Amino acid sequence: MEKILGAEAVVQSLIQEGQDTIFGYPGGAVIPLYDRLYMNQDKIHHILSRHEQAAVHEAQAYAQVTGKVGVCVVTSGPGATNAITGIANANMDSVPLVVITGQVGSAFLGTDAFQETDVFGLSMPIAKWSCQITRAEDIAESMAKAFYIAVSGRPGVVVIEITKNALVTETEFVYKKAPVLRSYAPYPEIDQEAIASAAELINNAKKPMILVGHGVLIAHAENVVRELIEKTGIPFGMTLMGLTSVPNDHPLCVGMLGMHGSYASNILTNQADLIIAIGMRFSDRVTGRLNAYGTKAKVIHIEIDKSEIDKNVNTDVAIHADLKTAISYLIPMVEKRTHKEWLSEFDKLYKQEFEQVIKKDTRSNAPIIQPGEPVDIISRKTQGQAIVCTDVGQNQMVAARYYSFKNPNSLLTSGGLGTMGFGLPAAVGAAVAQSKVPVILFTGDGGFQMNEQEMGTIIQEKLPVKMVILNNSVLGMVRQWQNMFNGKRYSQTDLVNPDFVTLASAYGIKGRKVEAREDLEPAISEMLSYDGPYLLDIIVDKDMKVMPFIAPGSAVDEMKLV
């Protein structure tokens, strides 16, 4: 059998896994790998990011849009440490990635050699699996394991650290996909008794509520979840990461759950007599004070990761299973019902929220533009068909609240880690993944500046990303908390910003600044119709608060409207 270099074995492994697009940034320890990528550029397109953190975020967004495993390559030392935030972010949001990092030669390990860091040790607590490869002959097997582990069961990030000597040594290459791994059983068997118990609770409930989490999208279970909802007539709310699982204009949708979610879905959680949690982990942002959560409800939890069951909220029926399979078993056993009186309670609270919050946020007469206004306009003009990427903070919450999502996986946001700087790289990854629908970024001026260098990637790859900066010249969400809880002591939240339109023009990107409300809709129309990347800098109210709001330490039914 002909021998190939370890670096070539890495590339051929990627090809065997069907990877035709990867993201990364070269450096000394991975030059041999980049040389092989050059030799195979007709098979693998490499996106040159401008920062390693951004490269991982781009790979994450690409994975979420395509349904494939995202791949990122970085060098050793600072390259790997720069990638750590992206690794933690993707793993917390259960996105399948394989992150390949370089490492010094195995003879230099532990000597504090130039650009040596303990990537294996650093990544192990924040990744699904990490491994170090020091021999070329181990590359094929380790790569096959990496892809299988990343995508199976509850997906996550696999970090592969490869020493430089392994890349430049010859080896025979045999690749076997989806290996059988002892002690790793990602797909548990269905407990039929648990299914039957869940069906009985659902059929007898008077005020049931379904909580839809990100696991629905991960399991590609949107259709069966919708079938369950429509057969049972049960109102459902969605977590931030669960948004887009079902269109949020569905008649049984009662809005987003959690700290800045809809008033009705949070207040009435403590009136429900049954909570059916599907593919979600009962994050603190959803539950509020745990000992005051779901106080009248029995709980059914359908979840593939056993460690999440009974971790935060005790369950009455636990279904540890692939949720698409579990719900397919459950649907024939539940009765077709309606819950009109229960739904009417949600409708009353929604009307209250609309009058006191939504109308003010999206149809404002205030002197300064409110952040919800451009989101609402763009939602209507794109008919909910765009892929929306957000940064973290107020921009994230108004985008989640006021964009009317119609398609699965059309919201890319940082849920678990809450990573500022995520939005622009995510928009890059989404635009690389597809060219059929517009990619809209909603970001704050603070978060945008954390990875603004990715405008270089946008122009190099000719990506028509539409960037909307909701510019209030402050760190908006931190300032909101300082206003509400720290006596308006605005410590280090004021920003002196660059001229973002001039900055964009330096990259060859068209832009426009909007300060007057009468210019807002024409500017948005111009941006959406423009053939290429576009930056819209919208000056918004720095005193705006994202409401409703569940204060830290409060119960969900203590949510404040104003």
XYZ file of C-alpha atoms in Angstrom, residues 53 55-61 63-64 70 83-99 126-128 150 154-158 214 218 241 413-419 422:
48
model
C -12.191 32.595 17.444
C -13.099 30.780 12.439
C -14.754 28.496 14.996
C -17.909 30.642 15.088
C -18.035 30.528 11.278
C -17.689 26.761 11.293
C -20.479 26.555 13.873
C -22.875 28.632 11.774
C -22.788 23.407 10.571
C -26.132 24.717 11.796
C -18.312 22.064 10.863
C -10.144 29.096 19.398
C -11.105 28.149 22.970
C -14.035 30.596 23.214
C -15.511 29.302 19.966
C -15.096 25.714 21.143
C -16.889 26.400 24.427
C -19.627 28.313 22.634
C -20.404 25.575 20.105
C -20.239 22.800 22.670
C -22.643 24.551 25.052
C -25.095 24.921 22.176
C -24.594 21.284 21.072
C -23.280 22.009 17.577
C -21.123 19.313 15.915
C -17.634 20.603 15.137
C -14.225 19.062 14.571
C -11.516 21.542 15.511
C -15.261 22.409 27.336
C -15.431 19.868 24.486
C -17.352 16.659 23.984
C -19.181 15.031 17.126
C -26.103 14.936 21.726
C -23.747 16.654 19.258
C -20.754 18.655 20.354
C -17.199 19.721 19.650
C -14.285 17.346 19.177
C -32.835 23.290 20.565
C -30.697 18.979 16.342
C -32.200 28.164 20.925
C -27.191 33.032 18.096
C -25.027 32.270 21.100
C -27.305 30.726 23.723
C -25.389 28.937 26.463
C -22.151 30.928 26.566
C -23.553 34.302 25.511
C -20.495 35.224 23.438
C -20.403 35.801 17.718
